Short mmCIF file of C-alpha atoms in Angstrom, two decimals:
data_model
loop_
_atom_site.label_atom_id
_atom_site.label_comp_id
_atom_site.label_asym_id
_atom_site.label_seq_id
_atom_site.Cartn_x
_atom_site.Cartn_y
_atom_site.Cartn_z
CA UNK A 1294 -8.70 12.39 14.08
CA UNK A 1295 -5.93 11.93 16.79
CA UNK A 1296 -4.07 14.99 17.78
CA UNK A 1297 -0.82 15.61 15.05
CA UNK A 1298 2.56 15.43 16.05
CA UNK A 1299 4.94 18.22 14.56
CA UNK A 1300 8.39 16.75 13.17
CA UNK A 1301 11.25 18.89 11.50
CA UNK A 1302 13.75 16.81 9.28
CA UNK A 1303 17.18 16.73 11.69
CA UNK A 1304 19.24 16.56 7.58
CA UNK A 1305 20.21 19.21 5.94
CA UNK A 1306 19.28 19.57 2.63
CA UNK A 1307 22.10 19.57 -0.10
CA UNK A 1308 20.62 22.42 -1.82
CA UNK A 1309 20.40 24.58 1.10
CA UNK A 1310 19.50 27.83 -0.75
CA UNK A 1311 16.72 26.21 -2.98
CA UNK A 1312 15.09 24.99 -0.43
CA UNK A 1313 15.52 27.81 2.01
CA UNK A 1314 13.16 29.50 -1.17
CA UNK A 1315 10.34 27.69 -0.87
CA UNK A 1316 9.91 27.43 2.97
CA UNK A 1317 6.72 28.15 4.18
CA UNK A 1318 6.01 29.96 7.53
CA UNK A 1319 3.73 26.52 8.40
CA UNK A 1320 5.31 23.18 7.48
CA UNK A 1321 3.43 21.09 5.35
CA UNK A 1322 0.36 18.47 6.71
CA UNK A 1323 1.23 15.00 6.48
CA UNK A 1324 -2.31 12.97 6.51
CA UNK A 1325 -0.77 9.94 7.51
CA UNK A 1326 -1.13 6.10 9.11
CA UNK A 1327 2.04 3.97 9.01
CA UNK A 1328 1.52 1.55 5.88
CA UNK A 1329 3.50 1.46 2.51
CA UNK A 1330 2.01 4.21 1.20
CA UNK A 1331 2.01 6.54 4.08
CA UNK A 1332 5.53 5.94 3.99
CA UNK A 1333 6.24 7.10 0.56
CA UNK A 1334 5.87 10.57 1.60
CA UNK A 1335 7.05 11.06 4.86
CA UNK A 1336 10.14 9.41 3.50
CA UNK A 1337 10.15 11.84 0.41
CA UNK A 1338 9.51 14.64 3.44
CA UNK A 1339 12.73 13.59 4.83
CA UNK A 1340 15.18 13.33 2.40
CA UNK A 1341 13.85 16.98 1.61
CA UNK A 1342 14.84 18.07 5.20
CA UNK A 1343 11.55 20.08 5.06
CA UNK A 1344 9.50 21.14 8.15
CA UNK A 1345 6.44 18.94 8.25
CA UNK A 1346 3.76 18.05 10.81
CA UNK A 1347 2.12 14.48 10.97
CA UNK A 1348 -2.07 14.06 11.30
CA UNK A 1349 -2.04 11.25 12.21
CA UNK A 1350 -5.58 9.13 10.06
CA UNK A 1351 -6.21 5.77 12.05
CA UNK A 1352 -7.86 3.81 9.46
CA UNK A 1353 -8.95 1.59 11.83
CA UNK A 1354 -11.56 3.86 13.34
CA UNK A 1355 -12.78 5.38 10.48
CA UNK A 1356 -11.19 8.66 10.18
CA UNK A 1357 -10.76 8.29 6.74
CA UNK A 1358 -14.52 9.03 6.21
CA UNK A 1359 -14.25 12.34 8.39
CA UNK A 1360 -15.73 14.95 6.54
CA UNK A 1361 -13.26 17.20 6.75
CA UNK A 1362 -10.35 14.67 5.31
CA UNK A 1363 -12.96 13.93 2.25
CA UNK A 1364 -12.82 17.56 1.42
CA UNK A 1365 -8.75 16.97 1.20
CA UNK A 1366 -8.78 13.58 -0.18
CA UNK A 1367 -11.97 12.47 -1.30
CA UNK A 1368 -11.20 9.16 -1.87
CA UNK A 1369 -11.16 8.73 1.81
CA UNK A 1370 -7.58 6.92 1.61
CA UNK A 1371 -4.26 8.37 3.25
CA UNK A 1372 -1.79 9.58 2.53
CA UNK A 1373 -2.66 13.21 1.51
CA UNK A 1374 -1.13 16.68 2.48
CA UNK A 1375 -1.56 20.29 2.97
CA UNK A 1376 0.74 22.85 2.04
CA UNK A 1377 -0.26 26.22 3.16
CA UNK A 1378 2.38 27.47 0.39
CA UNK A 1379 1.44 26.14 -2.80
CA UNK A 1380 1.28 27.55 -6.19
CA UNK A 1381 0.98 31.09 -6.35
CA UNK A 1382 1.51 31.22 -2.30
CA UNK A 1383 -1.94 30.21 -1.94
CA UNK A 1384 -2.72 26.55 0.45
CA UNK A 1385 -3.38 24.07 -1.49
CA UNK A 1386 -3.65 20.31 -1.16
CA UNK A 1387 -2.94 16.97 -2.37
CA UNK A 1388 -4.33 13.54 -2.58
CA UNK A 1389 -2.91 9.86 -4.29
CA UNK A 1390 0.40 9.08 -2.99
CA UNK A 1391 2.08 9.58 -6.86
CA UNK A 1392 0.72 13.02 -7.29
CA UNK A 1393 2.01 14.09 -3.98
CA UNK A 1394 5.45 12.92 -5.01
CA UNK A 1395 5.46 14.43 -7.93
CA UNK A 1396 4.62 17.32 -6.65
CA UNK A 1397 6.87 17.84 -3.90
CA UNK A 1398 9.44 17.33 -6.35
CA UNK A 1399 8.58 19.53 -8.74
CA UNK A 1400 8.02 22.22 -5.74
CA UNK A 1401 11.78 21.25 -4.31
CA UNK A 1402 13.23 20.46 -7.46
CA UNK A 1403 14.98 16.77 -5.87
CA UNK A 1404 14.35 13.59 -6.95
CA UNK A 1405 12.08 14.35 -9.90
CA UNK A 1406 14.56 15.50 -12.82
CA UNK A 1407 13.47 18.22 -15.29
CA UNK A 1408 15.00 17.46 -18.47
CA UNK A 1409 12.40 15.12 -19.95
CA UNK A 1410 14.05 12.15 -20.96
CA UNK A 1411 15.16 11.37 -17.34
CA UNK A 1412 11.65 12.35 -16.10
CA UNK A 1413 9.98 9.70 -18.15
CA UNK A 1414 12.00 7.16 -16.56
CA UNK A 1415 10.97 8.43 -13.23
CA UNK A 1416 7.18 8.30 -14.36
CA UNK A 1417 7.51 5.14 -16.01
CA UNK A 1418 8.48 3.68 -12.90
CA UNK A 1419 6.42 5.73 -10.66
CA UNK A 1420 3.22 4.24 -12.79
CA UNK A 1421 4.31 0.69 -12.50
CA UNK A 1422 5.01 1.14 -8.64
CA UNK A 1423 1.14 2.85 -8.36
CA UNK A 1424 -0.67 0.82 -10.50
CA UNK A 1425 1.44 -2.97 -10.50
CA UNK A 1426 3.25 -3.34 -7.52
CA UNK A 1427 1.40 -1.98 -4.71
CA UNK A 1428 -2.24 -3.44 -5.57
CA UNK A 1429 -0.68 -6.81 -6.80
CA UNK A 1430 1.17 -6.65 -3.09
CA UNK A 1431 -2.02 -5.68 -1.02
CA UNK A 1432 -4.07 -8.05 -2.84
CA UNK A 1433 -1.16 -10.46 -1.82
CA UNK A 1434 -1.41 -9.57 1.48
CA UNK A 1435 -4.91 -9.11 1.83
CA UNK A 1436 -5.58 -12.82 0.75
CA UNK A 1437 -2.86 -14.16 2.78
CA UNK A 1438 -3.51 -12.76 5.94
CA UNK A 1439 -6.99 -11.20 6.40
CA UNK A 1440 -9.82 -12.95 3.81
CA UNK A 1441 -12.43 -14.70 6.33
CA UNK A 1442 -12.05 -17.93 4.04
CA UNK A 1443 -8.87 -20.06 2.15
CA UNK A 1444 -9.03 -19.22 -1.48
CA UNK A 1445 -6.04 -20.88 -2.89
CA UNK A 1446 -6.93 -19.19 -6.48
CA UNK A 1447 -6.10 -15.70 -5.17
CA UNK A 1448 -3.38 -16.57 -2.44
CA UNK A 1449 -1.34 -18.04 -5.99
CA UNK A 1450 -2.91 -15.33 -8.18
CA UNK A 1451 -1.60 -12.34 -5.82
CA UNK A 1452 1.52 -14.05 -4.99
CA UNK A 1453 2.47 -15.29 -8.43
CA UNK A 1454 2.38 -11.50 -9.93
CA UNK A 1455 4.82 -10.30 -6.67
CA UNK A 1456 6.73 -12.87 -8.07
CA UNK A 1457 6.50 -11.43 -11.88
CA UNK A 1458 6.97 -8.24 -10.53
CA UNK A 1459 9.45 -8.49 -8.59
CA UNK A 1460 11.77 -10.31 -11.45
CA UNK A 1461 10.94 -6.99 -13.79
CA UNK A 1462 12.27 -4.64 -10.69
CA UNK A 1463 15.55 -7.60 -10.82
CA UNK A 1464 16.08 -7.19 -14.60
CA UNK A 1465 15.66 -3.57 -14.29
CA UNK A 1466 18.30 -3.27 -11.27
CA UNK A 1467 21.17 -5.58 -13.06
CA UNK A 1468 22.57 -2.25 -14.60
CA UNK A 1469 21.77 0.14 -12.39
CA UNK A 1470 21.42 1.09 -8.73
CA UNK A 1471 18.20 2.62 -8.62
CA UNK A 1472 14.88 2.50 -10.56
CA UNK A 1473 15.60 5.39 -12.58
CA UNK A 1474 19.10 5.67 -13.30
CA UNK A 1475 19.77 8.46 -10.16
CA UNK A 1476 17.66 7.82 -6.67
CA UNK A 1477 14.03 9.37 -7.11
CA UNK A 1478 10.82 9.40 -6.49
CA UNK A 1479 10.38 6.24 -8.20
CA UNK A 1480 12.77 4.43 -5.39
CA UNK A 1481 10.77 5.81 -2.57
CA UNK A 1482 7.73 4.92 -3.96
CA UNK A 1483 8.62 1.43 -4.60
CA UNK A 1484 10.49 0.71 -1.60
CA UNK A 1485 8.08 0.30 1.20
CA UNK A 1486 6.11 -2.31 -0.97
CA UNK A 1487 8.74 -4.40 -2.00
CA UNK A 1488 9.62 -4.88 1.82
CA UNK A 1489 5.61 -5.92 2.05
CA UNK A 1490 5.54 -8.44 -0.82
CA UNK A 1491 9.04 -9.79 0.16
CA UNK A 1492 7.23 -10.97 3.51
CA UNK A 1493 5.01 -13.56 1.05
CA UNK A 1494 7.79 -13.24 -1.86
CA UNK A 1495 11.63 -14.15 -0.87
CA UNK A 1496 14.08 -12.28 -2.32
CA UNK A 1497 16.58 -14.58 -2.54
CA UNK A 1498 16.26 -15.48 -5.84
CA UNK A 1499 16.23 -11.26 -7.34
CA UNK A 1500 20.09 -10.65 -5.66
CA UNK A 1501 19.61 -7.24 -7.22
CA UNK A 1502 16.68 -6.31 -6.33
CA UNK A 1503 17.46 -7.17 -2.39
CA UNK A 1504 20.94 -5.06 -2.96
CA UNK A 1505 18.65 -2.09 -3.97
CA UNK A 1506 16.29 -2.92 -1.12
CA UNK A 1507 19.18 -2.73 1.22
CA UNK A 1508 20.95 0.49 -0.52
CA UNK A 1509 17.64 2.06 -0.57
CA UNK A 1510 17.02 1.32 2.94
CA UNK A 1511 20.36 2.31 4.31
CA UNK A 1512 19.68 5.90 3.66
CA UNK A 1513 19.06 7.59 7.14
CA UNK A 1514 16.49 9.66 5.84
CA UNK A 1515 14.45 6.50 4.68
CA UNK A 1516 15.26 5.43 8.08
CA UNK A 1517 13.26 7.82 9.76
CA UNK A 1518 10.58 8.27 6.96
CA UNK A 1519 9.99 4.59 7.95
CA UNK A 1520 10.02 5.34 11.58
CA UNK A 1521 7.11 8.08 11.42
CA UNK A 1522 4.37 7.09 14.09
CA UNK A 1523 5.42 3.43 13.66
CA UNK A 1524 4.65 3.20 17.50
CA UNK A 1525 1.10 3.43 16.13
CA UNK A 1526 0.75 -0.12 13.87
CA UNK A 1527 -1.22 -2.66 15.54
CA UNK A 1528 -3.02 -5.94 14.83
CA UNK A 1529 -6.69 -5.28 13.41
CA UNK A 1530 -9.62 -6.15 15.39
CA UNK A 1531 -12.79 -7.52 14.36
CA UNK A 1532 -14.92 -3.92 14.55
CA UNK A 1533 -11.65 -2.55 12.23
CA UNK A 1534 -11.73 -5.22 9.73
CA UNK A 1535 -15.31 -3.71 9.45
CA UNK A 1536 -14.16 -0.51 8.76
CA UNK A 1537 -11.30 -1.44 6.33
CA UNK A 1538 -12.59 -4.28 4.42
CA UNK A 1539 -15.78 -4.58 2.31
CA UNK A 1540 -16.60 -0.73 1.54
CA UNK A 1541 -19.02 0.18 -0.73
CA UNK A 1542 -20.23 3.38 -1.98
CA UNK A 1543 -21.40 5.93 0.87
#
């Protein structure tokens, strides 16, 4: 894997005490590559304002099969962390974009409520973002810009269920500003893929779902979550098309 990059949040955090409790003498991992769902967390990383260092995981080469990332994420997908203060004190890790938000929240106590009616909401939406938006979106993107042949049938089929989707997130956002009622997990989760399905999807027709992806996207911590190692994105080649598309079991 390439060399990691250390990065400590320049905010900070509202709840300067509570966090000050949980800091760890080593920041957390990041196991990251600049994509939609790599940005989930180092976005959730900086509205914390918690120390964090980015391994960087070019999926291009491979380094998602490593051996030593399966043992951390063993679906050999990114993002994933490390936090050498989990439960108990003791390192643990963490794999699937939702479960490391939830966690993080849960360890930081922001932007993952407690009292259970407003969590639901939050895991409603964090379910729909994990198992709706973002395949429906890849799938839309993987059809439109990378399948070695024209299907029509899945260009429509991908792109008409952005479309569906992207009227519930409009409905939802007519009486509120963010997902959830308050900004959460659920936002940050959501965010990065709307931007990726609004580049086959407009938005002009879902005005309130393009004010939240504007409000969402004004925040300067998103900003820089956004940011992380985007220096590295770069148009696949044929040997990483390989690598990325057509997997099977190893």
């Amino acid at each position: 894997m390439a060399r990691n990059s250390i990065r400590k949040s320049t905010r900070k955090p509202v709840k300067k005490a509570k966090v000050a409790a949980h800091k760890s003498a080593k920041p957390i991992t990041l196991y990251y590559w600049p994509t939609p769902n790599g940005h989930k967390i180092s976005i959730m990383l900086e509205e914390l304002g918690v120390p964090y260092q980015v391994q960087p995981v070019d999926i291009g080469k491979g380094e998602q099969f490593a051996p030593a990332f399966l043992i951390i994420s063993p679906n050999n997908r990114m993002p994933a962390i490390t936090d050498p203060d989990g439960p108990g004190g003791r390192p643990v890790s963490v794999f699937e974009s939702g479960a490391i938000l939830q966690y993080l929240g849960r360890k930081y106590g922001r932007f993952y409520p407690q009292e259970e009616r407003a969590r639901i909401q939050v895991e409603e939406w964090l379910f729909w973002q994990v198992g709706g938006l973002g395949p429906m979106a890849g799938q839309a993107n993987h059809f439109l810009n990378y399948a070695p042949e024209d299907l029509p049938y899945a260009k429509k089929r991908y792109t008409d269920e952005v479309h569906r989707l992207f009227g519930v997130m409009n409905k939802r956002l007519a009486t509120r500003k963010f997902l959830a009622g308050a900004y959460s997990i659920a936002d940050m989760a959501s965010w990065s893929w709307v931007l990726s399905g609004s580049k086959h999807v407009a938005l002009d027709e879902f005005p309130y779902l393009k004010a939240w992806r504007d409000r969402v996207g004004a925040r300067p911590a998103v900003r820089r979550g956004k940011a992380v190692a985007g220096e590295m994105r770069r148009p696949i080649t044929d040997d990483e098309r390989k690598v990325l598309f057509g997997q099977r079991a190893r």
